[in-house]
Tab-separated table of C-alpha atoms in Angstrom:
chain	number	residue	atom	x	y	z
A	868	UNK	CA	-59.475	-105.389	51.285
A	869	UNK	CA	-56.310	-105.746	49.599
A	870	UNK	CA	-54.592	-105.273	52.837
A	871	UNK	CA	-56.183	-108.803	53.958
A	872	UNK	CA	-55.714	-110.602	50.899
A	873	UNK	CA	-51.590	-109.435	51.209
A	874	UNK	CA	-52.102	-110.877	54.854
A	875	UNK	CA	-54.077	-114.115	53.962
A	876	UNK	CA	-50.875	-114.896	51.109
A	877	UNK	CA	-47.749	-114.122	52.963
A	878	UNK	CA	-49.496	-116.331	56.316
A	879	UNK	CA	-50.386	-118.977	53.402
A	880	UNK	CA	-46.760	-118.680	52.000
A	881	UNK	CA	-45.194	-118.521	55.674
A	882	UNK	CA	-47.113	-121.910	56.767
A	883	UNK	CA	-45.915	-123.427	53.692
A	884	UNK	CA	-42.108	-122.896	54.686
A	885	UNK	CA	-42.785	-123.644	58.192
A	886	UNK	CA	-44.062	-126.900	57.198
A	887	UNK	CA	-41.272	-127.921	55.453
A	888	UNK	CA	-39.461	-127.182	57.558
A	889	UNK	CA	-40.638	-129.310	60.393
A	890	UNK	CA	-42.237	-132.101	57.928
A	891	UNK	CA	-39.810	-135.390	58.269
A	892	UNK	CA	-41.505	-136.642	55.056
A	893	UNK	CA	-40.275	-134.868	51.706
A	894	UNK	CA	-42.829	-135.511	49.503
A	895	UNK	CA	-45.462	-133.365	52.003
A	896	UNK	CA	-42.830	-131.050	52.127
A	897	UNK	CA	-42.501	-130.738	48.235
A	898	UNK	CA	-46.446	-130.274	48.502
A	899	UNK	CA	-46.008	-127.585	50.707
A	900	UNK	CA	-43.542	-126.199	47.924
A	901	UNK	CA	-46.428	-126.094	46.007
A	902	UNK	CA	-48.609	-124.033	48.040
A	903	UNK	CA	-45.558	-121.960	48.962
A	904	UNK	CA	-44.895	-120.999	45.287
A	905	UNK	CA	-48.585	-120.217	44.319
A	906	UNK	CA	-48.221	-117.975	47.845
A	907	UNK	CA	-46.011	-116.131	46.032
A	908	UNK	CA	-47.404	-116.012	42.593
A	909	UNK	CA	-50.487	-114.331	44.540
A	910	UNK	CA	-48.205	-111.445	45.944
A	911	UNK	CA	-46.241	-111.010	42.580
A	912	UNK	CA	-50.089	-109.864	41.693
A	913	UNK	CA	-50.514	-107.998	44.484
A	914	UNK	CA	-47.321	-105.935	43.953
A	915	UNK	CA	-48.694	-105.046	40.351
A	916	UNK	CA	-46.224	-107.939	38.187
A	917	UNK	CA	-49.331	-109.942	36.534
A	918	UNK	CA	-46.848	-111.338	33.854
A	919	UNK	CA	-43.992	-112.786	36.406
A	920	UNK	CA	-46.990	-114.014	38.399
A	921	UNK	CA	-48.465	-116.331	35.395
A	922	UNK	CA	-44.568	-117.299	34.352
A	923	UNK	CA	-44.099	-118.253	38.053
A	924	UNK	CA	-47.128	-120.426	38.332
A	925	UNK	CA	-45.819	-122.066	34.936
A	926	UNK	CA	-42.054	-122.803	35.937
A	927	UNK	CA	-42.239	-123.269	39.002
A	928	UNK	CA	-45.112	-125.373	39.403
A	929	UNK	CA	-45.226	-127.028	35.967
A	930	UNK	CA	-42.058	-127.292	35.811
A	931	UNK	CA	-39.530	-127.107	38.547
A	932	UNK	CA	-42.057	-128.966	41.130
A	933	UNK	CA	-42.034	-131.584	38.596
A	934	UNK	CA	-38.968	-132.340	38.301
A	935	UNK	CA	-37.878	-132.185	42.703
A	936	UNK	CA	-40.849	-134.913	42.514
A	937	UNK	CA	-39.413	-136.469	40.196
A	938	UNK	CA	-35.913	-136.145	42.247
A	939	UNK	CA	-37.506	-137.589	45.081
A	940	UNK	CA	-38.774	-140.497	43.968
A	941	UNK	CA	-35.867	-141.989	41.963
A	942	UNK	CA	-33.845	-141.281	45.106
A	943	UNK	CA	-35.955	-143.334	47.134
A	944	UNK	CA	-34.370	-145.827	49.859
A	945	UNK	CA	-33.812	-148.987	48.255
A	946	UNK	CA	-35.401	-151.338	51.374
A	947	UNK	CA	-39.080	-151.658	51.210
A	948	UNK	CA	-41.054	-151.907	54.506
A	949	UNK	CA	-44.531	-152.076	55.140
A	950	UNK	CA	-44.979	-148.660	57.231
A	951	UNK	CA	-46.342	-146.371	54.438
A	952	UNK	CA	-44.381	-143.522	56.851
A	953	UNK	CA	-40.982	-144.652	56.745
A	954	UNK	CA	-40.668	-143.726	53.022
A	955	UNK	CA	-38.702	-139.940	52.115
A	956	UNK	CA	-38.006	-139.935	56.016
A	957	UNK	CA	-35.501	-137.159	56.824
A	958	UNK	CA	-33.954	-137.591	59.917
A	959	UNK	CA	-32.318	-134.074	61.000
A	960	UNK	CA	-29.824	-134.212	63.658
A	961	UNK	CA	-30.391	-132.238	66.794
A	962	UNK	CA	-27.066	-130.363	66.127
A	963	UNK	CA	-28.505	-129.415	62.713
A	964	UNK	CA	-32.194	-128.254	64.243
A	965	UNK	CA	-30.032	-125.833	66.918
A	966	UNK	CA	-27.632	-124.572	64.305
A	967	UNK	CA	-30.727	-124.233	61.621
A	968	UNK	CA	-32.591	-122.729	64.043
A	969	UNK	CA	-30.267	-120.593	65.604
A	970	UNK	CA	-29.186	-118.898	62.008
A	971	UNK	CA	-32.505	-118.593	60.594
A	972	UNK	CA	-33.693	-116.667	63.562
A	973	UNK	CA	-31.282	-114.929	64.169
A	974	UNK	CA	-30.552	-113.813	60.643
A	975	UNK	CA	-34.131	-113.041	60.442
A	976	UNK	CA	-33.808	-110.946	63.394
A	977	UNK	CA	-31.096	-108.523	61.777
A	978	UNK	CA	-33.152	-108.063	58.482
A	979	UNK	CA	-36.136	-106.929	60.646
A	980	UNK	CA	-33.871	-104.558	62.302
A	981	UNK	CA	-32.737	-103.508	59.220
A	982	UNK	CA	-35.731	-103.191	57.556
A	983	UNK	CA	-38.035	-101.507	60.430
A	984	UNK	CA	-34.746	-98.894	60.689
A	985	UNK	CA	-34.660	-98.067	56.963
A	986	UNK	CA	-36.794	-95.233	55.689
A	987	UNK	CA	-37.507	-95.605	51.753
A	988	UNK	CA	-38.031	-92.596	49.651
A	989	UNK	CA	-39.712	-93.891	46.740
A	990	UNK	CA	-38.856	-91.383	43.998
A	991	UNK	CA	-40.809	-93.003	41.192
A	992	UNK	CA	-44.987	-92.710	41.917
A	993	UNK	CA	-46.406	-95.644	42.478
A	994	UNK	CA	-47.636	-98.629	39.187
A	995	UNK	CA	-51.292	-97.759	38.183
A	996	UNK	CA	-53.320	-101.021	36.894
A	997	UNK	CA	-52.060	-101.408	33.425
A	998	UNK	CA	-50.738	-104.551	32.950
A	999	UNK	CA	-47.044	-104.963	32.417
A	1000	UNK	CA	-46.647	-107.472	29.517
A	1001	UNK	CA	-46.184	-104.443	27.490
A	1002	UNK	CA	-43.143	-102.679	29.216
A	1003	UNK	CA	-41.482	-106.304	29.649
A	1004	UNK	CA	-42.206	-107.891	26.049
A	1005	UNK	CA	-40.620	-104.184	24.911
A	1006	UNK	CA	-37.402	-104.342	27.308
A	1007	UNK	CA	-36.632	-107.694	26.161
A	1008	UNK	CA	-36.003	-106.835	23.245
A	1009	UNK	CA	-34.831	-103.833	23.327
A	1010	UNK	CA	-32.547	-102.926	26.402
A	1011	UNK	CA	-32.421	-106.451	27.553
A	1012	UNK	CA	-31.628	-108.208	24.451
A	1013	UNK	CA	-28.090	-109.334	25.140
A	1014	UNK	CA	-29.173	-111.226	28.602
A	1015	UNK	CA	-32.149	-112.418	27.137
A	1016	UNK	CA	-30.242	-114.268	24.634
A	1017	UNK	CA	-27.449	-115.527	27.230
A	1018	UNK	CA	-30.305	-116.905	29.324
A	1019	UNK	CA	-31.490	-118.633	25.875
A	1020	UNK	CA	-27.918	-120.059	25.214
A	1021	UNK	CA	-27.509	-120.893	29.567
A	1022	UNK	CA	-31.022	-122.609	29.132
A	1023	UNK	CA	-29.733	-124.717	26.234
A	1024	UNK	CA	-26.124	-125.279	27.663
A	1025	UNK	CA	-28.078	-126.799	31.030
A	1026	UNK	CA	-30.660	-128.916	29.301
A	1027	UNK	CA	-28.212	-130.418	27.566
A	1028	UNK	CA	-25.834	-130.781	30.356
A	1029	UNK	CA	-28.569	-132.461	32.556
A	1030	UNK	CA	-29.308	-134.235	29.846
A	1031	UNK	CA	-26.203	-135.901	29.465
A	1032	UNK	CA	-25.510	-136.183	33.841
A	1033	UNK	CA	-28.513	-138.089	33.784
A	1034	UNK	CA	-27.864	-140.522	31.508
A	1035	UNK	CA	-26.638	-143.895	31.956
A	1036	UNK	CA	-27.278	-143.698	36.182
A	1037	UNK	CA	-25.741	-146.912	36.618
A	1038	UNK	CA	-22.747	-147.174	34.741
A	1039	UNK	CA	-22.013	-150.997	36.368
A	1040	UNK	CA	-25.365	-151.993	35.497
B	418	UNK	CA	-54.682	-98.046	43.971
B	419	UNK	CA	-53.917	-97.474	48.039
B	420	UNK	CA	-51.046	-100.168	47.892
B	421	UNK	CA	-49.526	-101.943	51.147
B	422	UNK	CA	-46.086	-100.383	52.178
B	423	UNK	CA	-42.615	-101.589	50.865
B	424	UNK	CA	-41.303	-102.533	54.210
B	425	UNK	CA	-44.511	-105.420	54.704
B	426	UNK	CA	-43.111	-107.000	51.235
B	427	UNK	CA	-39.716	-106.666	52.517
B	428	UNK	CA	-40.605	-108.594	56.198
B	429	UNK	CA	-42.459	-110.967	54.359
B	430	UNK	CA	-39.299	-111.819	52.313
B	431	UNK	CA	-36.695	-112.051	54.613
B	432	UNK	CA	-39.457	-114.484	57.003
B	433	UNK	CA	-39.131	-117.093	53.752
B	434	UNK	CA	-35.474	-116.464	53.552
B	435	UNK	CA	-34.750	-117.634	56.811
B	436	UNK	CA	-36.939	-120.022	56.303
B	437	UNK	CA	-35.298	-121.410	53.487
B	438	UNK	CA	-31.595	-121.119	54.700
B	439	UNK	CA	-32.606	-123.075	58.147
B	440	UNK	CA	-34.485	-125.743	55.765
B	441	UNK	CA	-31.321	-126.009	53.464
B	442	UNK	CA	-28.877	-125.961	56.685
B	443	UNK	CA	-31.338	-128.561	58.964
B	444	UNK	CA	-32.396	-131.135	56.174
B	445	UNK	CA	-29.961	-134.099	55.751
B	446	UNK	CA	-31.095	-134.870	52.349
B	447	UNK	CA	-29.918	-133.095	48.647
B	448	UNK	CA	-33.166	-132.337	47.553
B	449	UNK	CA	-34.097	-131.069	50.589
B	450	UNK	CA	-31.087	-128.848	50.890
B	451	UNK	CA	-32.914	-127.682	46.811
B	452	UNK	CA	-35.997	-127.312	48.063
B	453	UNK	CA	-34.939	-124.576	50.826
B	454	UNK	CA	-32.594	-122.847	47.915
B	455	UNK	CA	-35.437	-122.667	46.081
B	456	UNK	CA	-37.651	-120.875	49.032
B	457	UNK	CA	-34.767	-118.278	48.974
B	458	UNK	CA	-34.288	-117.597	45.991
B	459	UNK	CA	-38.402	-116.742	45.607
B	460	UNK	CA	-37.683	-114.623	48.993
B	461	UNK	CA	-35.762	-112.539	46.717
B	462	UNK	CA	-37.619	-112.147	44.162
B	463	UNK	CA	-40.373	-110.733	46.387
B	464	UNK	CA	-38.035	-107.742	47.057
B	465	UNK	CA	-37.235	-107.283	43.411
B	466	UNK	CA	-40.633	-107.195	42.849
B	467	UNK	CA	-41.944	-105.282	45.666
B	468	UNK	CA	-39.056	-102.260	44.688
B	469	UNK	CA	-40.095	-102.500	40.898
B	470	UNK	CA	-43.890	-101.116	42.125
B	471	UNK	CA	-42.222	-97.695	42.255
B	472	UNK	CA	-41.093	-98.019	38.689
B	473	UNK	CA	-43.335	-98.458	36.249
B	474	UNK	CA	-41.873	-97.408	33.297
B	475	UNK	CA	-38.854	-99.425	33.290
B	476	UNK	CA	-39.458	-102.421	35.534
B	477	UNK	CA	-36.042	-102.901	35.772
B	478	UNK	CA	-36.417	-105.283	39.109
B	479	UNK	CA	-38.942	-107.344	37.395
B	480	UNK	CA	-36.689	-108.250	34.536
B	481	UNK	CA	-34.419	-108.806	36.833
B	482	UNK	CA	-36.390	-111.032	38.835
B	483	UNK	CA	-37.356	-113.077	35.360
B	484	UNK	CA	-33.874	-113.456	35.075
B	485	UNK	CA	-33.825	-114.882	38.273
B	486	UNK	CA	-36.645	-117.570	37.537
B	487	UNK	CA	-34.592	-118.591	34.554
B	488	UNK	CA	-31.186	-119.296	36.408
B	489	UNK	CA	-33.295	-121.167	39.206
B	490	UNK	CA	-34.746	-123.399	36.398
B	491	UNK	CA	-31.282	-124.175	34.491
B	492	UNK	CA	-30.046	-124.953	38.464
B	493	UNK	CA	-32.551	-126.848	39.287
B	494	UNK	CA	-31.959	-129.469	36.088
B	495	UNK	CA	-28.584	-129.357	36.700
B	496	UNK	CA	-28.505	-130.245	40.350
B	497	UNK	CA	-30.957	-133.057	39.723
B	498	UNK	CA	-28.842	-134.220	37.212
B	499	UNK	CA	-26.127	-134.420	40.140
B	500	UNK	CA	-27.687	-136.031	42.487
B	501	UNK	CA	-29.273	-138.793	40.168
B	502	UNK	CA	-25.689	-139.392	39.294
B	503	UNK	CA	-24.709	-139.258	42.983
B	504	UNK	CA	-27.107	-141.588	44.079
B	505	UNK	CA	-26.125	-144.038	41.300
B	506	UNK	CA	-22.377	-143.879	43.058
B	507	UNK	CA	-22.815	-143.855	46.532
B	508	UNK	CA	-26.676	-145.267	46.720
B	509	UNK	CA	-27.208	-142.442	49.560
B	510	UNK	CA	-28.567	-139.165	49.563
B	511	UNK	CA	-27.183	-137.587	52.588
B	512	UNK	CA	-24.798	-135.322	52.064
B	513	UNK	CA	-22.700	-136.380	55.166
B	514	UNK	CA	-22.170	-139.559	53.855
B	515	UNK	CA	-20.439	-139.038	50.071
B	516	UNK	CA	-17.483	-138.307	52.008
B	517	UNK	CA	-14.778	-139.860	49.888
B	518	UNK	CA	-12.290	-136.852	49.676
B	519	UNK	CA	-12.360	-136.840	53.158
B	520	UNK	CA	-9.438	-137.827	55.251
């Protein structure tokens, strides 16, 4: 049962990629982003990480989805036509497909090696269903207090350097 | 709790990191080029994940892996930022055409 879900998830989050990457529109490919990330959420829960899987859902979807939306359409081409198509259109090279192509697969091709070669010993036994906001909520602030708190300063440092990059787009204007 | 293997997590990963580096290498556009760093860095996050199973008491990968989600986010504003103020420059979006350094 579980065994089918995992497979039903990783072929959902697989199609996702695939589809952006062979999708000349970007707005159906930030779509696909979408089901891609909740793809993943789904096999954070499968691999026993309930609370990474909710705080995925919330920044990547809510948040980070958002805002490449957002991305796209104030980067839109400026002439307007009438073919509802020609909008977000991506034109990739046929250099770039080979080259793209050529790395992915053949970088994917090495991992597998790697992988399928390797032989884990797993000393720890394996997570039983508690739920792990617990053990997280406790590390934070214990063991993990001095990153947390650099990822609260980096997270202020970047709003407020976005912030300020975005502002005033135009400056002839 | 039977579990699925490591190594299924682990092929699963590396499929959506080579998916993402070929989208960030093929796509002529900057947020596409995002939207394929994105896929990789969730690829790894998978692994983090799918290691942290086999310890439960610390969790050590899944911290690590929040970590992760956090740097994405504070990347992701940034680069947006950059590219709004790109486009306002050079009124393009492909990155083979802001080529004013360029001999």
């Amino acid at each position: 049962m579980e065994a089918i879900i995992f497979y039903i998830f990783s072929a959902l989050t697989l199609a996702a990629g695939l589809f952006i990457l062979f999708s000349k529109n970007l707005i159906y490919g930030a779509f696909a982003l979408f089901l891609a990330f909740l793809g993943v959420a789904a096999l954070y829960v499968l691999a026993g990480a309930d609370f990474l899987a909710v705080s995925q859902i919330m920044i990547y979807v809510g948040g980070i989805l958002v805002l490449l939306i957002f991305g796209i359409m104030l980067t839109q081409k400026k002439e307007k036509s009438d073919d509802s198509t020609r909008h977000n259109r991506v034109e990739a090279p046929i250099s770039r497909q080979v080259w793209g192509s050529l790395i992915g697969t053949g970088f994917f091709i090495l991992m597998l090696k790697v992988i399928l070669s390797s032989d884990f010993k797993m000393a720890g036994e394996e997570m039983s269903s508690k739920s792990t906001i617990k053990t997280i909520g406790v590390a934070l602030m214990t063991s993990h207090l001095l990153p947390f708190e650099i990822a609260a300063i980096l997270l202020l440092v970047a709003l407020i350097g976005a912030a300020y990059l975005a502002l005033n787009r135009n400056p002839s204007s | 709790m039977t579990g699925i293997p490591v190594q299924y997590y682990l092929i699963v990963a590396a499929a959506l990191f080579c998916i993402g580096l070929a989208i960030s290498i093929t796509k002529r556009h900057f947020i596409g080029m995002l939207l394929g760093i994105e896929l990789m860095l969730n690829a790894v996050n998978i692994n983090l994940v799918a290691f942290s199973r086999h310890d439960p008491e610390r969790l050590s990968g899944q911290l690590f892996a929040l970590f992760v989600i956090v740097v994405a986010a504070a990347e992701v504003t940034v680069a947006l930022g950059i590219i709004l103020r790109v486009y306002g420059r050079f009124k393009t979006v492909d990155p083979d055409k802001v080529s004013d350094l360029k001999q």
